Short mmCIF file of N, CA, C and O in Angstrom, two decimals:
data_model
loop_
_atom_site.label_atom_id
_atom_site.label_comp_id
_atom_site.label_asym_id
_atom_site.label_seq_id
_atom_site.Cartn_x
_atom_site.Cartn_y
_atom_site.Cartn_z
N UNK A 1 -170.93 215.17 8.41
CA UNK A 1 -171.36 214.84 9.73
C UNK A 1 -170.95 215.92 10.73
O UNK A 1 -171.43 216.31 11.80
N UNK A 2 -169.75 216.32 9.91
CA UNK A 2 -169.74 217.53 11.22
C UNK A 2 -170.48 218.75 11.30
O UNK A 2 -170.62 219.53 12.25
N UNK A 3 -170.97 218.79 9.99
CA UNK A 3 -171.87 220.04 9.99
C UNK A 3 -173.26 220.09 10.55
O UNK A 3 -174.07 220.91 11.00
N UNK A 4 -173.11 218.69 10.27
CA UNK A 4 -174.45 218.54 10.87
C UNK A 4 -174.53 218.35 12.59
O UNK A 4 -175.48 218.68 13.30
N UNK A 5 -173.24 217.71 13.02
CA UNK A 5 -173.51 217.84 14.37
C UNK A 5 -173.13 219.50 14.89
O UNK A 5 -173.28 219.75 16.09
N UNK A 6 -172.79 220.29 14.21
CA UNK A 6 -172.40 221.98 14.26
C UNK A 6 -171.59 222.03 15.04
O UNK A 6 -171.72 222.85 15.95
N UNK A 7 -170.48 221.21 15.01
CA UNK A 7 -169.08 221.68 15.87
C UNK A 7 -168.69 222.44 15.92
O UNK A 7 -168.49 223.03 14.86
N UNK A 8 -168.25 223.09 17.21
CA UNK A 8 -167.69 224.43 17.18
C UNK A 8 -166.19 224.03 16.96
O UNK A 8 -165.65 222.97 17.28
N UNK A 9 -165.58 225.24 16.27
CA UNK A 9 -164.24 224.92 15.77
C UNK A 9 -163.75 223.30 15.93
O UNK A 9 -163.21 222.72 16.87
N UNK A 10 -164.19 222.82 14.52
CA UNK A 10 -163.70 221.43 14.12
C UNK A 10 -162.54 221.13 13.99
O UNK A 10 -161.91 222.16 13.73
N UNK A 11 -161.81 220.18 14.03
CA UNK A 11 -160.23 220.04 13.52
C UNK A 11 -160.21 219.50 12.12
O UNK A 11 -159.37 218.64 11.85
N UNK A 12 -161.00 219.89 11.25
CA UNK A 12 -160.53 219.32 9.97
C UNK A 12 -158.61 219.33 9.42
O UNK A 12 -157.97 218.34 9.06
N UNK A 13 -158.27 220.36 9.49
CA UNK A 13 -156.51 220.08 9.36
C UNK A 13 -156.36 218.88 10.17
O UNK A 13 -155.95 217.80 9.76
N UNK A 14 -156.76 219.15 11.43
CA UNK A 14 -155.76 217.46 11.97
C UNK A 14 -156.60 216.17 11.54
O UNK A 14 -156.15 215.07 11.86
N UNK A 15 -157.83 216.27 10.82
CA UNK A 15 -158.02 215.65 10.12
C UNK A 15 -157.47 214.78 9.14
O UNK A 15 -157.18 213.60 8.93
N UNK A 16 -157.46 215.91 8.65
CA UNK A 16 -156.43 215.67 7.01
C UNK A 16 -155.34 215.34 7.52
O UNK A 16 -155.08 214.20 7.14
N UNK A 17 -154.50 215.77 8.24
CA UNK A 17 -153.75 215.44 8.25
C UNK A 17 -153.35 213.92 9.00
O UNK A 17 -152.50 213.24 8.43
N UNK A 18 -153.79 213.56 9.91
CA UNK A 18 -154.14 211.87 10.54
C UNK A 18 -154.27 211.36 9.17
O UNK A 18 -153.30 211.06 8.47
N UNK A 19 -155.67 211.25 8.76
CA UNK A 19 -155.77 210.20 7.45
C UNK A 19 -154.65 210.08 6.48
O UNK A 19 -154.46 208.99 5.94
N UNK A 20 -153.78 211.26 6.17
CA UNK A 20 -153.01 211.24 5.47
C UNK A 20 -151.57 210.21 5.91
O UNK A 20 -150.95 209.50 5.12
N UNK A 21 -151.24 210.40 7.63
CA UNK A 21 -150.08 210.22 8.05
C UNK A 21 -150.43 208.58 7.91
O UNK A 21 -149.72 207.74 7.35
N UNK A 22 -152.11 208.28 8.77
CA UNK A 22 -152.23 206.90 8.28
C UNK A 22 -152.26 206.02 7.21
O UNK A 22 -152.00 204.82 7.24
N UNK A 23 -152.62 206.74 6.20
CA UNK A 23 -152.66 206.30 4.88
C UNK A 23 -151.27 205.56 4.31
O UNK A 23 -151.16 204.47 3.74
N UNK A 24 -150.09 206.72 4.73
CA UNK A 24 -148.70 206.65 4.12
C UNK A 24 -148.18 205.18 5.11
O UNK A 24 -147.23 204.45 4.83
N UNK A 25 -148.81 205.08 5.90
CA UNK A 25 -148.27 203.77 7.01
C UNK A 25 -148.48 202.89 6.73
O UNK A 25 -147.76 201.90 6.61
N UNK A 26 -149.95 203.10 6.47
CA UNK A 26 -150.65 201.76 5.08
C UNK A 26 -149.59 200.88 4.33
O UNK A 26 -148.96 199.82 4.38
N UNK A 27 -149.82 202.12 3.54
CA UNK A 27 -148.66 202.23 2.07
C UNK A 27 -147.30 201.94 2.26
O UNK A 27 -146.87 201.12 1.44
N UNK A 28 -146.64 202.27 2.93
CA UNK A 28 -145.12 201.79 3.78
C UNK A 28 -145.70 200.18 3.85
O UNK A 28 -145.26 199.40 3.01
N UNK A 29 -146.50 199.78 4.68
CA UNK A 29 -146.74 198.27 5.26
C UNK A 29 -147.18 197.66 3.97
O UNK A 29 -146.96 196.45 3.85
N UNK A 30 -147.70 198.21 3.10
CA UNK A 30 -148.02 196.82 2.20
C UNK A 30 -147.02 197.17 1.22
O UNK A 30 -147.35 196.52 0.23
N UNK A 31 -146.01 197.82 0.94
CA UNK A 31 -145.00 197.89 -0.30
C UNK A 31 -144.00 197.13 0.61
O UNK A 31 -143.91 196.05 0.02
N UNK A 32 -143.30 197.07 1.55
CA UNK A 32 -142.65 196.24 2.55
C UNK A 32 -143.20 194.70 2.34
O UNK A 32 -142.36 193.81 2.27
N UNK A 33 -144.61 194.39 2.23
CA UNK A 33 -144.89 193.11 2.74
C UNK A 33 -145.19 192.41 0.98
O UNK A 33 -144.89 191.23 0.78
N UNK A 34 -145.69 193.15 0.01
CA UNK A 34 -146.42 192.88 -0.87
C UNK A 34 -145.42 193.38 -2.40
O UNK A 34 -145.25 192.64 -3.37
N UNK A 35 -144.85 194.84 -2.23
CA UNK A 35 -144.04 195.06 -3.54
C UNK A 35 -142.53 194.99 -3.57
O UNK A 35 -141.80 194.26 -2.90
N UNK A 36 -142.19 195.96 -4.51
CA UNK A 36 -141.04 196.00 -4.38
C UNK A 36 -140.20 197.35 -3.99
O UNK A 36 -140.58 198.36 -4.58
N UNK A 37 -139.36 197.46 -3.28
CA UNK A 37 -139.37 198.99 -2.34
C UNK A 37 -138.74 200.07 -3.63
O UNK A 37 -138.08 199.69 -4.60
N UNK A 38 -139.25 201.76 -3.27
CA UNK A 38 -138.89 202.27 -4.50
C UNK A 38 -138.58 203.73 -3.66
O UNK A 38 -138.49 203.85 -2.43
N UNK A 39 -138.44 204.83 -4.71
CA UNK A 39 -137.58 205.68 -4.08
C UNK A 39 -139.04 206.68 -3.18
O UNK A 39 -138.89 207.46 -2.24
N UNK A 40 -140.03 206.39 -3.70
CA UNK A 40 -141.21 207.44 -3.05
C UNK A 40 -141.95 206.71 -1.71
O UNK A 40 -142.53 207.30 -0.80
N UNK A 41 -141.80 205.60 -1.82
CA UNK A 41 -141.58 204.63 -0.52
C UNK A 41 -140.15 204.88 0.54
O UNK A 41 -140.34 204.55 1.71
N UNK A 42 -139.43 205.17 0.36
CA UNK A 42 -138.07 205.58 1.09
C UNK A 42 -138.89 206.98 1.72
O UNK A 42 -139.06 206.96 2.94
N UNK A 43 -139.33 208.00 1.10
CA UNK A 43 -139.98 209.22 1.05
C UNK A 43 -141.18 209.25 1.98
O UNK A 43 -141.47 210.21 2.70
N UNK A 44 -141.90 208.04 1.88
CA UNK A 44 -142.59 207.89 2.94
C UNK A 44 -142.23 208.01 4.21
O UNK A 44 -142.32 208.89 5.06
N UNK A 45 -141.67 206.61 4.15
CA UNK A 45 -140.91 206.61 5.37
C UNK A 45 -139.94 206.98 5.54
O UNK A 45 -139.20 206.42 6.35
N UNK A 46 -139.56 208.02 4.86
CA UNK A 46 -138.79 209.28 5.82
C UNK A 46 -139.80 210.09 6.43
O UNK A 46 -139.64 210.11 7.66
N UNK A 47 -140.55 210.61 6.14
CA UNK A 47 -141.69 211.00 6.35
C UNK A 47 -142.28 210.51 7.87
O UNK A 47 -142.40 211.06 8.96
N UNK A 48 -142.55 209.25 7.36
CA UNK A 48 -143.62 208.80 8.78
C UNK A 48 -142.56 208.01 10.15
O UNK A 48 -143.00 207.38 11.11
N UNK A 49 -141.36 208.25 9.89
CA UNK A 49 -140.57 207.91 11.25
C UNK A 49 -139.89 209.40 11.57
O UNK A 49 -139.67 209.67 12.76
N UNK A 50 -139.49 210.53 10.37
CA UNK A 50 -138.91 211.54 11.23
C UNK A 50 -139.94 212.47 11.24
O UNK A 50 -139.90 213.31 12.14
N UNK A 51 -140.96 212.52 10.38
CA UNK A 51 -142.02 214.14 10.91
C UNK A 51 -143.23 213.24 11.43
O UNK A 51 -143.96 213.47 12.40
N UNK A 52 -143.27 212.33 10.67
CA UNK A 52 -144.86 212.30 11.85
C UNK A 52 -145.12 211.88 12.74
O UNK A 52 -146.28 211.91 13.15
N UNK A 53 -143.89 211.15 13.56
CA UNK A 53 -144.21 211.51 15.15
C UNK A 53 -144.54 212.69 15.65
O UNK A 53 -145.29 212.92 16.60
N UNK A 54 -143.76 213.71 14.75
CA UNK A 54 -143.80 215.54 15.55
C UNK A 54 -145.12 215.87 15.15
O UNK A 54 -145.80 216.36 16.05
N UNK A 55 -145.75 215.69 13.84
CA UNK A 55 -147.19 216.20 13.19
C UNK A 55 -148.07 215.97 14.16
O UNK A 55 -148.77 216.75 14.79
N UNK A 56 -147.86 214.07 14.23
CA UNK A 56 -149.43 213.18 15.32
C UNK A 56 -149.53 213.81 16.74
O UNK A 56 -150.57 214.00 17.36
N UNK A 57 -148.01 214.17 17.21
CA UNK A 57 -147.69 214.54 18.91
C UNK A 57 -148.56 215.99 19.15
O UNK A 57 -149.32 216.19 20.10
N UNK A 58 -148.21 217.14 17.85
CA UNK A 58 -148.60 218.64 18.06
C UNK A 58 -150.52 218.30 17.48
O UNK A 58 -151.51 218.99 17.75
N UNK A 59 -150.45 217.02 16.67
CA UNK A 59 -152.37 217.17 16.58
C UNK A 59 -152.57 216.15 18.41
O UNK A 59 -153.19 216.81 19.25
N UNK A 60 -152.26 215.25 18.70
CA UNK A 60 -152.57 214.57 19.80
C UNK A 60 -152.67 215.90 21.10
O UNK A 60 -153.59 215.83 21.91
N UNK A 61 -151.66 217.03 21.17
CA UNK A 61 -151.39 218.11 21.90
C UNK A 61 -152.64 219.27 21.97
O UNK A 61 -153.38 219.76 22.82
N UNK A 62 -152.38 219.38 20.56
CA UNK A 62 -153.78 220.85 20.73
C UNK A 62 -155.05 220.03 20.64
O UNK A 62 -156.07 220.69 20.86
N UNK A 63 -155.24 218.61 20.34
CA UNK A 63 -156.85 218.53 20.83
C UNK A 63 -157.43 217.85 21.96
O UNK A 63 -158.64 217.67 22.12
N UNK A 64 -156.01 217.26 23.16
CA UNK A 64 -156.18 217.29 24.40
C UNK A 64 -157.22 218.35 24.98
O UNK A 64 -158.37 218.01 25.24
N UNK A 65 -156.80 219.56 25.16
CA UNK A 65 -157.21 220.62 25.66
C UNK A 65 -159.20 220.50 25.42
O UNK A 65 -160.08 220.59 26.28
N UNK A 66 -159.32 220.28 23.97
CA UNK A 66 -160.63 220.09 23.19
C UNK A 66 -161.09 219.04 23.50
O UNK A 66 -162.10 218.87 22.81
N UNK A 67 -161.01 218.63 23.82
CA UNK A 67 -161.68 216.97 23.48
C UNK A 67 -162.68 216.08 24.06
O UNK A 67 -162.97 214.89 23.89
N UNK A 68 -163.29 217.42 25.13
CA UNK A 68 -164.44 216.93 25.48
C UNK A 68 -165.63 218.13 24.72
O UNK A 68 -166.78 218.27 25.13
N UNK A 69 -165.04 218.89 23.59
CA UNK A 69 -166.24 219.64 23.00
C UNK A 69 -166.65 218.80 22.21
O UNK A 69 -167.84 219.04 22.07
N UNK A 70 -166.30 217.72 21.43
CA UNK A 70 -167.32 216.79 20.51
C UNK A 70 -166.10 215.52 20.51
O UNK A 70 -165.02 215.29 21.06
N UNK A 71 -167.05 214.87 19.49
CA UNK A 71 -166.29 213.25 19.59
C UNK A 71 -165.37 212.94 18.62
O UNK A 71 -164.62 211.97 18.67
N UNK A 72 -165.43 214.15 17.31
CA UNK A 72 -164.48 214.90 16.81
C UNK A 72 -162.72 214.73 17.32
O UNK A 72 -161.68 214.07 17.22
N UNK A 73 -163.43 216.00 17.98
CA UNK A 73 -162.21 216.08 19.01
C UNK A 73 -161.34 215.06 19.83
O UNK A 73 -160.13 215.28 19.96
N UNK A 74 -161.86 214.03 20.35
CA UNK A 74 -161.91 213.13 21.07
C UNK A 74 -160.24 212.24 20.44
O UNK A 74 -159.07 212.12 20.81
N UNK A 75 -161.41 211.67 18.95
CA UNK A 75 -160.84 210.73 18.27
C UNK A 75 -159.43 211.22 17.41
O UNK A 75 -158.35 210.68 17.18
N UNK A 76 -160.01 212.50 17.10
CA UNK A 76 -158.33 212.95 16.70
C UNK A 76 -157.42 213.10 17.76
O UNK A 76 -156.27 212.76 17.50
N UNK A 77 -157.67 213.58 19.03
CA UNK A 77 -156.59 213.14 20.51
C UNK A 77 -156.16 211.41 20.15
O UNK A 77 -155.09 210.80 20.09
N UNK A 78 -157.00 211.19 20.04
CA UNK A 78 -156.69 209.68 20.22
C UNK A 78 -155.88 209.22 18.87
O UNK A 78 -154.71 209.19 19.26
N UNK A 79 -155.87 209.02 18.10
CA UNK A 79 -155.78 209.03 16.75
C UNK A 79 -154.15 209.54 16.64
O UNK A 79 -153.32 208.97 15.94
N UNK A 80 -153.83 210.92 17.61
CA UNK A 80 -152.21 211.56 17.54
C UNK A 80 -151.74 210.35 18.37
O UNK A 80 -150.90 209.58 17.92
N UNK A 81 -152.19 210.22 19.37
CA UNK A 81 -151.42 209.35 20.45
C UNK A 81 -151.08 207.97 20.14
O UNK A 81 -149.98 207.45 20.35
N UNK A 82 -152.43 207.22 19.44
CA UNK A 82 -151.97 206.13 19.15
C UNK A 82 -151.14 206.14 18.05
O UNK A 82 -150.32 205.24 18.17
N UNK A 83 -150.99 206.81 16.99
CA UNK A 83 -149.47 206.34 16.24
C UNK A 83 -148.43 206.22 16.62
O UNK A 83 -147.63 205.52 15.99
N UNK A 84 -148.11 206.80 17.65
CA UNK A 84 -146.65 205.99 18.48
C UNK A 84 -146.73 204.69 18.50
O UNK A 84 -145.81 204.08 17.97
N UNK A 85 -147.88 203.89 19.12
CA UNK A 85 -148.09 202.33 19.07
C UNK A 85 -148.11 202.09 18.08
O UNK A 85 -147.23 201.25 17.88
N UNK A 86 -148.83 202.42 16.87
CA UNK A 86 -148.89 201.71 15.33
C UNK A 86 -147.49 202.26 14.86
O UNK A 86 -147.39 201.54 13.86
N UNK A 87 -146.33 203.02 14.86
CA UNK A 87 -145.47 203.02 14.30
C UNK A 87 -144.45 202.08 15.08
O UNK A 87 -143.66 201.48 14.35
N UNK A 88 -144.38 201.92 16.02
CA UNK A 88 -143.66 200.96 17.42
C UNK A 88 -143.65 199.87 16.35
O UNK A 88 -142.71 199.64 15.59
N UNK A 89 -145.39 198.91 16.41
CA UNK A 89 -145.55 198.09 16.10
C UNK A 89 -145.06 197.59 14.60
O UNK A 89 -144.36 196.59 14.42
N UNK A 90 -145.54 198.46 13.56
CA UNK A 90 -145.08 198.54 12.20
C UNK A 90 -143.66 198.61 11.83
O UNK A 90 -143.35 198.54 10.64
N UNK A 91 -142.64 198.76 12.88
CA UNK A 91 -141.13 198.73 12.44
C UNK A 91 -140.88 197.47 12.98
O UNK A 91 -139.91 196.82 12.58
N UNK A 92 -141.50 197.13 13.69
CA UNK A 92 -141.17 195.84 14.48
C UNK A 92 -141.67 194.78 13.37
O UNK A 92 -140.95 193.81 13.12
N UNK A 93 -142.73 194.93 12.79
CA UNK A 93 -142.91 193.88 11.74
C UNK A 93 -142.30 193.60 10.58
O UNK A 93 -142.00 192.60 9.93
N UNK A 94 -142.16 195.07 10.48
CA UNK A 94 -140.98 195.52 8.97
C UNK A 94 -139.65 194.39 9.73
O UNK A 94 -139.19 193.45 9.09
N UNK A 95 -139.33 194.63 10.74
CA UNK A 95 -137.85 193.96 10.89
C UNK A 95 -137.94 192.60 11.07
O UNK A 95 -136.96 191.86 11.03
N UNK A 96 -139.23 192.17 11.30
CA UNK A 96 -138.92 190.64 11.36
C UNK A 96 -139.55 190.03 9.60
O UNK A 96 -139.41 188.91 9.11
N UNK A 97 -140.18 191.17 9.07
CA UNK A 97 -140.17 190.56 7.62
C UNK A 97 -139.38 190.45 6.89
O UNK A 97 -139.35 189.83 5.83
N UNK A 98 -138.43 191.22 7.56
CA UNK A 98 -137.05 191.91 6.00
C UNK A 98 -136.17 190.34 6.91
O UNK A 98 -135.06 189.95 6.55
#
């Protein structure tokens, strides 16, 4: 889709990298709610409470500037910013599940 809409300089890295940070949050939330906790789950979330606030903040950062060249752009701004709220929220549930 993006080729086809011919974005000029796309953010595929902060792409990849969002889906990824969301993915692992996923995965944190349902091994918390659903399995049993293990050492690559610890790894996660080391992961998604000490780097990927800094990852989501520096993609939420450089595509401010962008983010009225496509909708691209837009949603990955949006996308850095809101994981502060979905990680807020997700420790808060973790603590009233545990």
């Amino acid at each position: 889709m993006i080729k086809r809409d011919k974005v000029k300089d796309p953010p595929i890295i902060d792409l990849i990298l969002s889906f990824a940070t969301y993915g692992g949050l996923l995965l944190v939330i349902l091994t918390t709610l659903f399995w049993e906790w293990s050492a690559m789950a610890s790894l996660g979330a080391f992961y998604l409470i000490i780097l990927g606030p800094i990852v989501m903040g520096i993609i939420a950062y450089r595509n401010y500037k962008n983010r009225n060249i496509s909708k691209y752009h837009e949603w990955t701004h949006w996308a850095g910013k809101a994981y502060f709220v979905f990680l807020a929220v997700s420790v808060f549930i973790a603590f009233i599940v545990e």
